[in-house]
mmCIF file of C-alpha atoms in Angstrom:
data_model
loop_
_atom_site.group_PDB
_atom_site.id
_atom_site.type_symbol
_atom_site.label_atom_id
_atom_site.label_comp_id
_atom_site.label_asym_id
_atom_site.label_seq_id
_atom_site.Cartn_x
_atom_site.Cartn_y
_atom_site.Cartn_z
ATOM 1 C CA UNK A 1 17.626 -17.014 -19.541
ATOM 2 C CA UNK A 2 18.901 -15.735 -22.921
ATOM 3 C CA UNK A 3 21.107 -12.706 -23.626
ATOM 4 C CA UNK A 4 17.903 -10.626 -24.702
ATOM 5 C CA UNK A 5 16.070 -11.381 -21.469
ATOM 6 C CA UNK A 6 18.817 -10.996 -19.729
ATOM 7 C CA UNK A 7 19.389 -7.126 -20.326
ATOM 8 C CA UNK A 8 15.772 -6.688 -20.894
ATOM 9 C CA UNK A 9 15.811 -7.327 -17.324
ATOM 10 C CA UNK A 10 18.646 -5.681 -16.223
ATOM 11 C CA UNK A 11 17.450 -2.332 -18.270
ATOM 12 C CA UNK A 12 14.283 -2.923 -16.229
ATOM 13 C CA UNK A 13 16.149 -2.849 -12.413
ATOM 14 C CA UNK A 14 18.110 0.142 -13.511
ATOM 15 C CA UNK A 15 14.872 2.134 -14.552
ATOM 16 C CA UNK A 16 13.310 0.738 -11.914
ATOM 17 C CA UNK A 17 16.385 1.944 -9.432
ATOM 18 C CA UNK A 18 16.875 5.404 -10.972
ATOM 19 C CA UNK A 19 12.792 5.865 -10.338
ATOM 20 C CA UNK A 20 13.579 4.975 -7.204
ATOM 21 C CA UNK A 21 16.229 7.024 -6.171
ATOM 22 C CA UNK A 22 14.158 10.034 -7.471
ATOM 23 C CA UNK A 23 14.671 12.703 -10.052
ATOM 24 C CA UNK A 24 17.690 15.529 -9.337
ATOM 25 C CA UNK A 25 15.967 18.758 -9.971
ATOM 26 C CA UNK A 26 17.227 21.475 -8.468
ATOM 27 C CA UNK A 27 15.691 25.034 -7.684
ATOM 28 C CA UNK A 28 14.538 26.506 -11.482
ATOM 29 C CA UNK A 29 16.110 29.341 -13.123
ATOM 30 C CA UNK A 30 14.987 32.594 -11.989
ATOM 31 C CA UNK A 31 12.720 31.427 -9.043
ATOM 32 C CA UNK A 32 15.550 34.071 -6.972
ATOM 33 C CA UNK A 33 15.347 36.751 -9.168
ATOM 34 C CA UNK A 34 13.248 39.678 -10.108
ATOM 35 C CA UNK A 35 10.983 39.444 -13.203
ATOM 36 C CA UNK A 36 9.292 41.809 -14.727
ATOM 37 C CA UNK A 37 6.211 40.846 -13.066
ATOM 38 C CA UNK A 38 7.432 42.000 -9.710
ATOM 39 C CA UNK A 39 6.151 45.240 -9.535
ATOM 40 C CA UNK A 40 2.790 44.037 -10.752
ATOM 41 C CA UNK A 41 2.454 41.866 -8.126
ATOM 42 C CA UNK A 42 4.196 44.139 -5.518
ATOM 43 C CA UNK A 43 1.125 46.676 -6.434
ATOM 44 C CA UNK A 44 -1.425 44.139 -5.981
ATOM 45 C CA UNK A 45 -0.189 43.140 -3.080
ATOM 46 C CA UNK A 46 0.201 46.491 -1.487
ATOM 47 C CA UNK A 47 -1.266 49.620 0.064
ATOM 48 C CA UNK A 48 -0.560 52.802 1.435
ATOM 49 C CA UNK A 49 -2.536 54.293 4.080
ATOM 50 C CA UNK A 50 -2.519 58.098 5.421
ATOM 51 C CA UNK A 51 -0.880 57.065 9.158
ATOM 52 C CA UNK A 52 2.788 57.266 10.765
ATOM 53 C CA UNK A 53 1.612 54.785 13.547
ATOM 54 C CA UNK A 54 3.151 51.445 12.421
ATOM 55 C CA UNK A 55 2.279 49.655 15.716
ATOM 56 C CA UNK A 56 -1.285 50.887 15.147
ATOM 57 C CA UNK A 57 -1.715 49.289 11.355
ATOM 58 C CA UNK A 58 -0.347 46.123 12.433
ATOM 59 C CA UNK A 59 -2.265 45.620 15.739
ATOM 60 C CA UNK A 60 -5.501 46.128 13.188
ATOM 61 C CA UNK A 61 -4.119 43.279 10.735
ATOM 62 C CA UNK A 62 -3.459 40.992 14.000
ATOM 63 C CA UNK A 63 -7.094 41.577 14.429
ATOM 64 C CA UNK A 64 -8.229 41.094 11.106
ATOM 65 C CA UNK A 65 -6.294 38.158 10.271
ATOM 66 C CA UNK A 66 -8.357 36.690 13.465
ATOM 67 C CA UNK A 67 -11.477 38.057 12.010
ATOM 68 C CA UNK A 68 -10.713 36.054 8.898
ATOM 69 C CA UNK A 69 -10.246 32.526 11.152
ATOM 70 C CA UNK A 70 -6.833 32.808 10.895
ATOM 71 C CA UNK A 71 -4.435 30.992 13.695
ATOM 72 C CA UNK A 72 -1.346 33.783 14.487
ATOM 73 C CA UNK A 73 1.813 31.621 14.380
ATOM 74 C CA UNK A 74 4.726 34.090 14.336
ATOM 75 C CA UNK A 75 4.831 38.109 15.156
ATOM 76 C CA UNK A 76 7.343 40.797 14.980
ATOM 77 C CA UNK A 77 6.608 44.083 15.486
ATOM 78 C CA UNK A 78 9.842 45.907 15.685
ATOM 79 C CA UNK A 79 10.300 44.379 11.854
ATOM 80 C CA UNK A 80 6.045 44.806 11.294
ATOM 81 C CA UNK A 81 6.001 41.699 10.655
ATOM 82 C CA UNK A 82 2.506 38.622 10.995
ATOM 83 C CA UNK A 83 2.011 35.690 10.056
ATOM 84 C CA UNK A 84 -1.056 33.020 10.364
ATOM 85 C CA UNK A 85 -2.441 30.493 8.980
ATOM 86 C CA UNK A 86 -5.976 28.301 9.246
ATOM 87 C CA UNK A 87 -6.641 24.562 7.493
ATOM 88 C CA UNK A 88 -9.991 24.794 5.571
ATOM 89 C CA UNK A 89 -11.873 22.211 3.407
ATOM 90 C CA UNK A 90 -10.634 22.008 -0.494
ATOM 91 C CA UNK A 91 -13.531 20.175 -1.797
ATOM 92 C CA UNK A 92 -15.123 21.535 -4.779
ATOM 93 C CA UNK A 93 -18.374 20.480 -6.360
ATOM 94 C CA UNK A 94 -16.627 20.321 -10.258
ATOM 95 C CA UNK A 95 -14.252 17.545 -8.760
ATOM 96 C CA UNK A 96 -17.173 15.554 -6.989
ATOM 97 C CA UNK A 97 -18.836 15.431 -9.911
ATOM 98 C CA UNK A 98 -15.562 14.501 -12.343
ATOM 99 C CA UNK A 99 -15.011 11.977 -9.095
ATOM 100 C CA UNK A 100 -17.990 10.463 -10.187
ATOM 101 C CA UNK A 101 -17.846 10.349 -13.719
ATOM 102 C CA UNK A 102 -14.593 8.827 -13.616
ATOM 103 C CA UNK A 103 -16.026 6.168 -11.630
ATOM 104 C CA UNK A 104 -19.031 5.770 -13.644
ATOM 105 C CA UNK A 105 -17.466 5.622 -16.945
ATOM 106 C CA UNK A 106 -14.075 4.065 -15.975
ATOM 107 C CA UNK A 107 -14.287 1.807 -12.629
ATOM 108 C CA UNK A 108 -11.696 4.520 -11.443
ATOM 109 C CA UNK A 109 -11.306 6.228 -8.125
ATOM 110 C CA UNK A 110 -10.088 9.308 -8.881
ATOM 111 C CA UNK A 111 -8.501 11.449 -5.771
ATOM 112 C CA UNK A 112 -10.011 14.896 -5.576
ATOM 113 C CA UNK A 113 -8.917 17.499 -3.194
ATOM 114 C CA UNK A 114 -9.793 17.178 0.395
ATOM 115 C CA UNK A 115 -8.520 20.326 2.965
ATOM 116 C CA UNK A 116 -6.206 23.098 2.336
ATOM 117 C CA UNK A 117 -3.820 25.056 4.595
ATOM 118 C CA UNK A 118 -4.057 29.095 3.930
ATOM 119 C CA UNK A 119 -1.049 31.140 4.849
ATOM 120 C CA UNK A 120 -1.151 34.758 5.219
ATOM 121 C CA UNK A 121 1.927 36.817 6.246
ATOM 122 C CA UNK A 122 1.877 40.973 6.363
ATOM 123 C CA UNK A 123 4.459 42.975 6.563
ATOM 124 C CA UNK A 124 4.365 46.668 7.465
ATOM 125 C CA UNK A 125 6.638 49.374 6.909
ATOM 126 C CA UNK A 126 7.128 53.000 7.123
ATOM 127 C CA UNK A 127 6.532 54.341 3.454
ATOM 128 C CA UNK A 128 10.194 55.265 1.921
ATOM 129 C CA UNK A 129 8.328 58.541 -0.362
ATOM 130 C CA UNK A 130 6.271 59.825 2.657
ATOM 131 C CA UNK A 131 7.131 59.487 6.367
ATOM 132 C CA UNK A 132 3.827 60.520 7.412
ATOM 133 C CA UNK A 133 2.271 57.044 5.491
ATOM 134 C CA UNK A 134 2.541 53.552 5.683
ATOM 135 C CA UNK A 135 2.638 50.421 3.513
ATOM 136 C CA UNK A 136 0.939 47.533 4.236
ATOM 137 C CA UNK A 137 1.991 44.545 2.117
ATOM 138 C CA UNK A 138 0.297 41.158 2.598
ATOM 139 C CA UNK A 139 0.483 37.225 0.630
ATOM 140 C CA UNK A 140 -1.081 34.276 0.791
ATOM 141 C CA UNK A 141 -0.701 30.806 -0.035
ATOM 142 C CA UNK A 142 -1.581 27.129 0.218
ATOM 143 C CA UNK A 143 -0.766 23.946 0.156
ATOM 144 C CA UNK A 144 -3.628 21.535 -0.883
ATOM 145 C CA UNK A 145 -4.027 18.242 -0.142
ATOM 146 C CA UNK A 146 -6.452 15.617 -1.899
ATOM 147 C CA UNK A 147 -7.966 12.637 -0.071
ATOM 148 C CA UNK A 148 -5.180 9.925 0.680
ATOM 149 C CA UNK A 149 -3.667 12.898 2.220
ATOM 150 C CA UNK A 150 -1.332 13.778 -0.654
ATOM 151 C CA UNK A 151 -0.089 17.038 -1.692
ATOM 152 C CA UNK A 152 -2.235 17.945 -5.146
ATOM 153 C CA UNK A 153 -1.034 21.643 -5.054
ATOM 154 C CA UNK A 154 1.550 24.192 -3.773
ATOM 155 C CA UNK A 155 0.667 27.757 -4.816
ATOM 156 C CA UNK A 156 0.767 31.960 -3.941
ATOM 157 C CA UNK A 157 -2.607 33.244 -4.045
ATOM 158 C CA UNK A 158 -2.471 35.647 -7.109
ATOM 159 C CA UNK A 159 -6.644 36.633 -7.593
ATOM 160 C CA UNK A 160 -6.518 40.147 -7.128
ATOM 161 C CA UNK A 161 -10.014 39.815 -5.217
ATOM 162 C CA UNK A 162 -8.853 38.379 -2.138
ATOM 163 C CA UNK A 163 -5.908 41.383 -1.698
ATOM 164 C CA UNK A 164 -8.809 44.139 -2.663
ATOM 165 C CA UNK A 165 -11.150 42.456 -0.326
ATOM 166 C CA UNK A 166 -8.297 42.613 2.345
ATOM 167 C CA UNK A 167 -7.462 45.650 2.156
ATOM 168 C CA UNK A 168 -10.867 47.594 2.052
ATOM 169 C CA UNK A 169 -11.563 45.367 5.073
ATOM 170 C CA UNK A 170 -8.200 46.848 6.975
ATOM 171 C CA UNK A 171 -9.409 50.387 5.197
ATOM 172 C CA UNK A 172 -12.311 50.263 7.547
ATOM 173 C CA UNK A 173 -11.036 49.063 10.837
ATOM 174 C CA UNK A 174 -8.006 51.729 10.447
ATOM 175 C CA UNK A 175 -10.715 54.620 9.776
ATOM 176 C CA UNK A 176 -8.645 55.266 6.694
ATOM 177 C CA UNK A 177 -8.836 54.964 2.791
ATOM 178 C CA UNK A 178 -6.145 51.783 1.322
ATOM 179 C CA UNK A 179 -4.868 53.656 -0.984
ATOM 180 C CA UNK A 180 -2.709 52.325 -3.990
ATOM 181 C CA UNK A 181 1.698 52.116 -3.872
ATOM 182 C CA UNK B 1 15.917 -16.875 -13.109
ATOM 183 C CA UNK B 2 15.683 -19.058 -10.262
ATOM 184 C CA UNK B 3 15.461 -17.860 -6.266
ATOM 185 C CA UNK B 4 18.478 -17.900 -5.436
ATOM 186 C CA UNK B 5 19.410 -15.502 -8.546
ATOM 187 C CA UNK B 6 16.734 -13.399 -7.669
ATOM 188 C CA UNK B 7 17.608 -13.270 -3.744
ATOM 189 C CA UNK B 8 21.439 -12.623 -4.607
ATOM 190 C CA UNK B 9 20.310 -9.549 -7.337
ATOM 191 C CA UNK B 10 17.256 -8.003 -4.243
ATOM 192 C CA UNK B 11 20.519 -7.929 -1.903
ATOM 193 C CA UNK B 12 23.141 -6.706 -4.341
ATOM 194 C CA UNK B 13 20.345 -3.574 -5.349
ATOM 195 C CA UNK B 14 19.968 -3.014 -1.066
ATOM 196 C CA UNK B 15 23.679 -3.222 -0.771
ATOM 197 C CA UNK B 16 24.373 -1.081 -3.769
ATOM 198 C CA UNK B 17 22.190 1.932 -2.437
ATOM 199 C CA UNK B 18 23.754 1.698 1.236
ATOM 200 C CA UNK B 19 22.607 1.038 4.786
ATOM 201 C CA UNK B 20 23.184 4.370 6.604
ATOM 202 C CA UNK B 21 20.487 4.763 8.508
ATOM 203 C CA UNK B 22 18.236 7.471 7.463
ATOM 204 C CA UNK B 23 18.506 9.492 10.759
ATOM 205 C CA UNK B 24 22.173 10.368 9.846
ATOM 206 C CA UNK B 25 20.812 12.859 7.495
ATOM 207 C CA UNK B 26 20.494 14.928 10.951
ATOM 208 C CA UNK B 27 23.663 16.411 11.025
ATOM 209 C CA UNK B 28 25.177 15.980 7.530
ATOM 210 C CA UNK B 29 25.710 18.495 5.143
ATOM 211 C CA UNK B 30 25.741 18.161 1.279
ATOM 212 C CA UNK B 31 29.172 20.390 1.088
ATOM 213 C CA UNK B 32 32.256 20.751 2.750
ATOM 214 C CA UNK B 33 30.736 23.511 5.400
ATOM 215 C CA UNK B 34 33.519 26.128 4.334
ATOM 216 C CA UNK B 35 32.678 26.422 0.684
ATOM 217 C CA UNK B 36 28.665 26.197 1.487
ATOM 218 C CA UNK B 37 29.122 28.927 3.644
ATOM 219 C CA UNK B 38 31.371 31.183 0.893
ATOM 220 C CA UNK B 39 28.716 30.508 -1.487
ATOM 221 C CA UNK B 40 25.591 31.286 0.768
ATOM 222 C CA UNK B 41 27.211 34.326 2.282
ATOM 223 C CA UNK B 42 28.107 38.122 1.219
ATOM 224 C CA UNK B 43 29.243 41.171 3.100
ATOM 225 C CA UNK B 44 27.390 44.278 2.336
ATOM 226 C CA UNK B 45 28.452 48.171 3.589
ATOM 227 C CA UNK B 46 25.988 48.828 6.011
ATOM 228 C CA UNK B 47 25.449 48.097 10.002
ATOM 229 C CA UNK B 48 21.747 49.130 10.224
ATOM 230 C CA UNK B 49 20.256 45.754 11.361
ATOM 231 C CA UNK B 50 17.012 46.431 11.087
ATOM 232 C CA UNK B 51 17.144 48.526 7.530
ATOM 233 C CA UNK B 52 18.576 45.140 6.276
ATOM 234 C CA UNK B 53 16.661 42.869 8.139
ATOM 235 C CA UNK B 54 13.340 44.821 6.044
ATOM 236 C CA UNK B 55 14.982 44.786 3.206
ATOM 237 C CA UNK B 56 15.490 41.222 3.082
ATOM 238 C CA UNK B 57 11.790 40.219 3.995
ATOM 239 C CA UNK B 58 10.817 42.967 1.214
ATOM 240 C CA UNK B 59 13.147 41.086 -1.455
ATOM 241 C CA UNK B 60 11.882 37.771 -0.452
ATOM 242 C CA UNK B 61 8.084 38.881 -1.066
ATOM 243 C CA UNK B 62 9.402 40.275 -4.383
ATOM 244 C CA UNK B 63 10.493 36.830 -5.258
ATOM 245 C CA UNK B 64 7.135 35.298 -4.075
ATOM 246 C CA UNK B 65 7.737 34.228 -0.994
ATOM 247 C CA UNK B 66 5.583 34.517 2.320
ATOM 248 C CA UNK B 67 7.527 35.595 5.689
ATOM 249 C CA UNK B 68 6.540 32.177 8.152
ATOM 250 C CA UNK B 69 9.034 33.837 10.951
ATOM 251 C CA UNK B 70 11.084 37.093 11.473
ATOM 252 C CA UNK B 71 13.331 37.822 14.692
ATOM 253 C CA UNK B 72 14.634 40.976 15.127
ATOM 254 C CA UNK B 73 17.207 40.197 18.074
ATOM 255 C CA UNK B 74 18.402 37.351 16.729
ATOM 256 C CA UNK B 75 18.488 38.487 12.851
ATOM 257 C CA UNK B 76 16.996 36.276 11.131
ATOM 258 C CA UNK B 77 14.267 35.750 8.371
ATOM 259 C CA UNK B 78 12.354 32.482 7.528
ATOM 260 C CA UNK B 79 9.801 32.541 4.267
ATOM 261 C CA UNK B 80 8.922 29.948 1.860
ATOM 262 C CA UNK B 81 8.048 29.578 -1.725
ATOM 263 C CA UNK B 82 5.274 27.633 -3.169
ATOM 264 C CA UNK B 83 4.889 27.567 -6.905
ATOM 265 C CA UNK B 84 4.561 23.896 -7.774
ATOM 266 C CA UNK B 85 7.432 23.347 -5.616
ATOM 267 C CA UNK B 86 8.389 24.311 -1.780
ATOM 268 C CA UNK B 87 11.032 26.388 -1.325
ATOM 269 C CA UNK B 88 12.184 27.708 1.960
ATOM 270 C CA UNK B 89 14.745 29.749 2.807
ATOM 271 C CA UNK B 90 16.551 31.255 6.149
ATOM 272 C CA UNK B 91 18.091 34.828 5.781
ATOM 273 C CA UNK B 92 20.299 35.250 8.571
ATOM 274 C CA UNK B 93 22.691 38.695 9.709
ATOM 275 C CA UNK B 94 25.391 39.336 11.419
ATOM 276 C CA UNK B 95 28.093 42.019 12.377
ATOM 277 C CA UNK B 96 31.347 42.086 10.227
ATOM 278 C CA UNK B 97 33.486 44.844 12.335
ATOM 279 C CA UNK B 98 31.708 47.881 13.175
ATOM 280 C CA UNK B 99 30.577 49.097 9.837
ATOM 281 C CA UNK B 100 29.397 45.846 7.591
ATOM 282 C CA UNK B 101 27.389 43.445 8.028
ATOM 283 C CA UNK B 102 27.522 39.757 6.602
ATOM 284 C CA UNK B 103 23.971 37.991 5.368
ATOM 285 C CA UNK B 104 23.712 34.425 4.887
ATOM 286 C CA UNK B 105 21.057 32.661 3.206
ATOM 287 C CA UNK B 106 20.384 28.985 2.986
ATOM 288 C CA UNK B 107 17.777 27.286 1.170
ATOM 289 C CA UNK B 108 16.000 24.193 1.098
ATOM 290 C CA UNK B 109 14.334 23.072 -2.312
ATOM 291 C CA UNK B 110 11.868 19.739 -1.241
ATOM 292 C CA UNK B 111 13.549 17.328 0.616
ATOM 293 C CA UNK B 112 17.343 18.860 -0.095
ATOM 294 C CA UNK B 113 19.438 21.035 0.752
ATOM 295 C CA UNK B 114 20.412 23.920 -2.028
ATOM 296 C CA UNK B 115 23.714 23.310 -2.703
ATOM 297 C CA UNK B 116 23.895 24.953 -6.440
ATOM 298 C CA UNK B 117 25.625 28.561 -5.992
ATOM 299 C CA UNK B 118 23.303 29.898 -8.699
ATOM 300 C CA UNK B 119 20.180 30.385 -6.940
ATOM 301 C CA UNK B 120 22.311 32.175 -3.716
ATOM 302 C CA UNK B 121 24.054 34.224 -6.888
ATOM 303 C CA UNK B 122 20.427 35.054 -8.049
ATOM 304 C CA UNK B 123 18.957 35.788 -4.455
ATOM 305 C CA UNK B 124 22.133 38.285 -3.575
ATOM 306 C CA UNK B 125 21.680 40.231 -6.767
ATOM 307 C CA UNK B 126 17.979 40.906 -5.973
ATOM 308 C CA UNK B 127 19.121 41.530 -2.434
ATOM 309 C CA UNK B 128 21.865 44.126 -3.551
ATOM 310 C CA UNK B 129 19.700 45.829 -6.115
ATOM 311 C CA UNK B 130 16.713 47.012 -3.087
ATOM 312 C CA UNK B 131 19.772 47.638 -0.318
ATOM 313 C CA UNK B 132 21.428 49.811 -3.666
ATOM 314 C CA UNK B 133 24.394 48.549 -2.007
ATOM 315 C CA UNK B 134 26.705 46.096 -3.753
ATOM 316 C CA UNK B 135 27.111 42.148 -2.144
ATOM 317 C CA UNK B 136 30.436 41.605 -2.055
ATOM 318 C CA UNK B 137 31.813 38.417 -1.439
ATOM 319 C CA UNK B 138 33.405 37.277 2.020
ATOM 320 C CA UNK B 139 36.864 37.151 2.409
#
């Protein structure tokens, strides 16, 4: 083995170690602090409705979030606090067919996404302007996973559909109008 | 290179990254426990639990996070992030004397621990700002 083999191959092990070991990224800059699309979201994500009962609003999310399929995995009311989740199929039609295009064109098999796992959490509290309200805040998320079981994406929920459709749903079985923060 | 090279080099690259067994991670920390728990803690002027205990799971769906668990008697807060990564952190209270009370947070980015004081810097100025109290840092 000559000199240039020789640290060709030894440039190779390193690579192939420092791959191995993994990368060393840390949490990114700002992930822990306020930006100024916090209040955006915090409206989106929130309503006010015309009641003092706290124990009543969150008893009618509990039942909601059950209405919606969702599994209850944690509870608190003293902090109005819910969380759930349920595992759902991810499969799209777009990806079946880009599945089998790939494979068509290119002898690949491409891995497309397979289930999901929603999470929902709400959080209630009394409403700091008017005592006689109170503000319902919920978020969702999932993790997706594509078909060798792999994680393909980790993401909040930010469509502003599935928080309206939420809350005129909660408007109804509360008797009351979701109004906005 | 002949086999025995080869062997000799596969060994030395085992040897080099260790052979503690994985399980050891159990009870191992990333920091001498003193200085993780400076970092990852801060006193604030108030003793109203549950005021703080709300505050803290309001903060943390500022930031983006969903509440997975939330216990009133025992003070403590578990939510996680998702935004191409997994984030999850545990907020955690406790009485300091009759009039403060100290709130730890500890994070967990992927598979490590957070060990960088930046992100607990960046978490206790968001806290501070929605308690309007200042974190101060424990003695």
């Amino acid at each position: 083995m000559n000199t240039k083999t020789k640290s060709v191959w030894c440039i190779s092990i390193l690579t192939a170690a420092a791959l191995f070991s993994g990368c060393e990224t840390g949490v990114p800059k700002g992930a822990l602090a306020m930006s100024p699309m916090t209040l955006e979201s915090r409206k989106m994500s929130s309503r006010k409705f015309q009641t003092k009962d706290e124990e009543k609003v969150i008893k009618a999310c509990a039942a909601l979030l059950q209405d919606l399929g969702f599994t209850m995995s944690e509870s608190s009311v003293k902090l109005g606090m819910l969380a759930g989740y349920k595992d759902r199929s991810a499969v799209q039609g777009g990806q079946i067919a880009g599945k089998i295009v790939m494979a068509a064109l290119f002898g690949v098999n491409m891995a497309i996404d397979a289930n999901q796992k929603m999470k929902a959490s709400v959080i209630t509290q009394p409403s700091k302007e008017n005592p006689n309200e109170t503000v319902v805040r919920v978020t969702f998320q999932r993790i997706v996973f594509d078909e060798n079981n792999q994680i393909s994406r980790l993401e909040q929920l930010k469509d502003v559909k599935y928080y309206k459709e939420f809350f005129d749903a909660l408007g109804k079985s509360l008797f009351l109008t979701a109004n906005d923060i | 290179m002949n086999r025995s090279k080869f062997v000799t080099l596969l060994v030395s690259i085992s040897l080099f990254f260790g052979c503690a067994s994985s399980s050891d991670q159990l009870l191992k920390t990333d920091k001498g426990q003193v200085e993780l728990r400076k970092m990852q803690s801060r006193v604030f002027d108030t003793n109203d639990s549950e005021k703080t205990l709300r505050t803290i799971i309001a903060t943390l769906q500022d930031l983006g996070f969903v509440i997975d668990k939330a216990d009133a008697t025992l003070g403590t807060v578990t939510a996680t992030k998702l935004e191409g990564f997994n984030l999850v952190m545990t907020v955690s209270i406790r009485p300091k004397g009759e009039k403060q009370l100290i709130v730890r947070a500890s994070a967990q980015f992927g598979l490590k621990a957070v060990v960088d004081p930046k992100p607990y810097q960046e978490f206790f100025t968001s806290l501070g700002k929605a308690m309007f109290l200042e974190a101060q840092q424990v003695d």
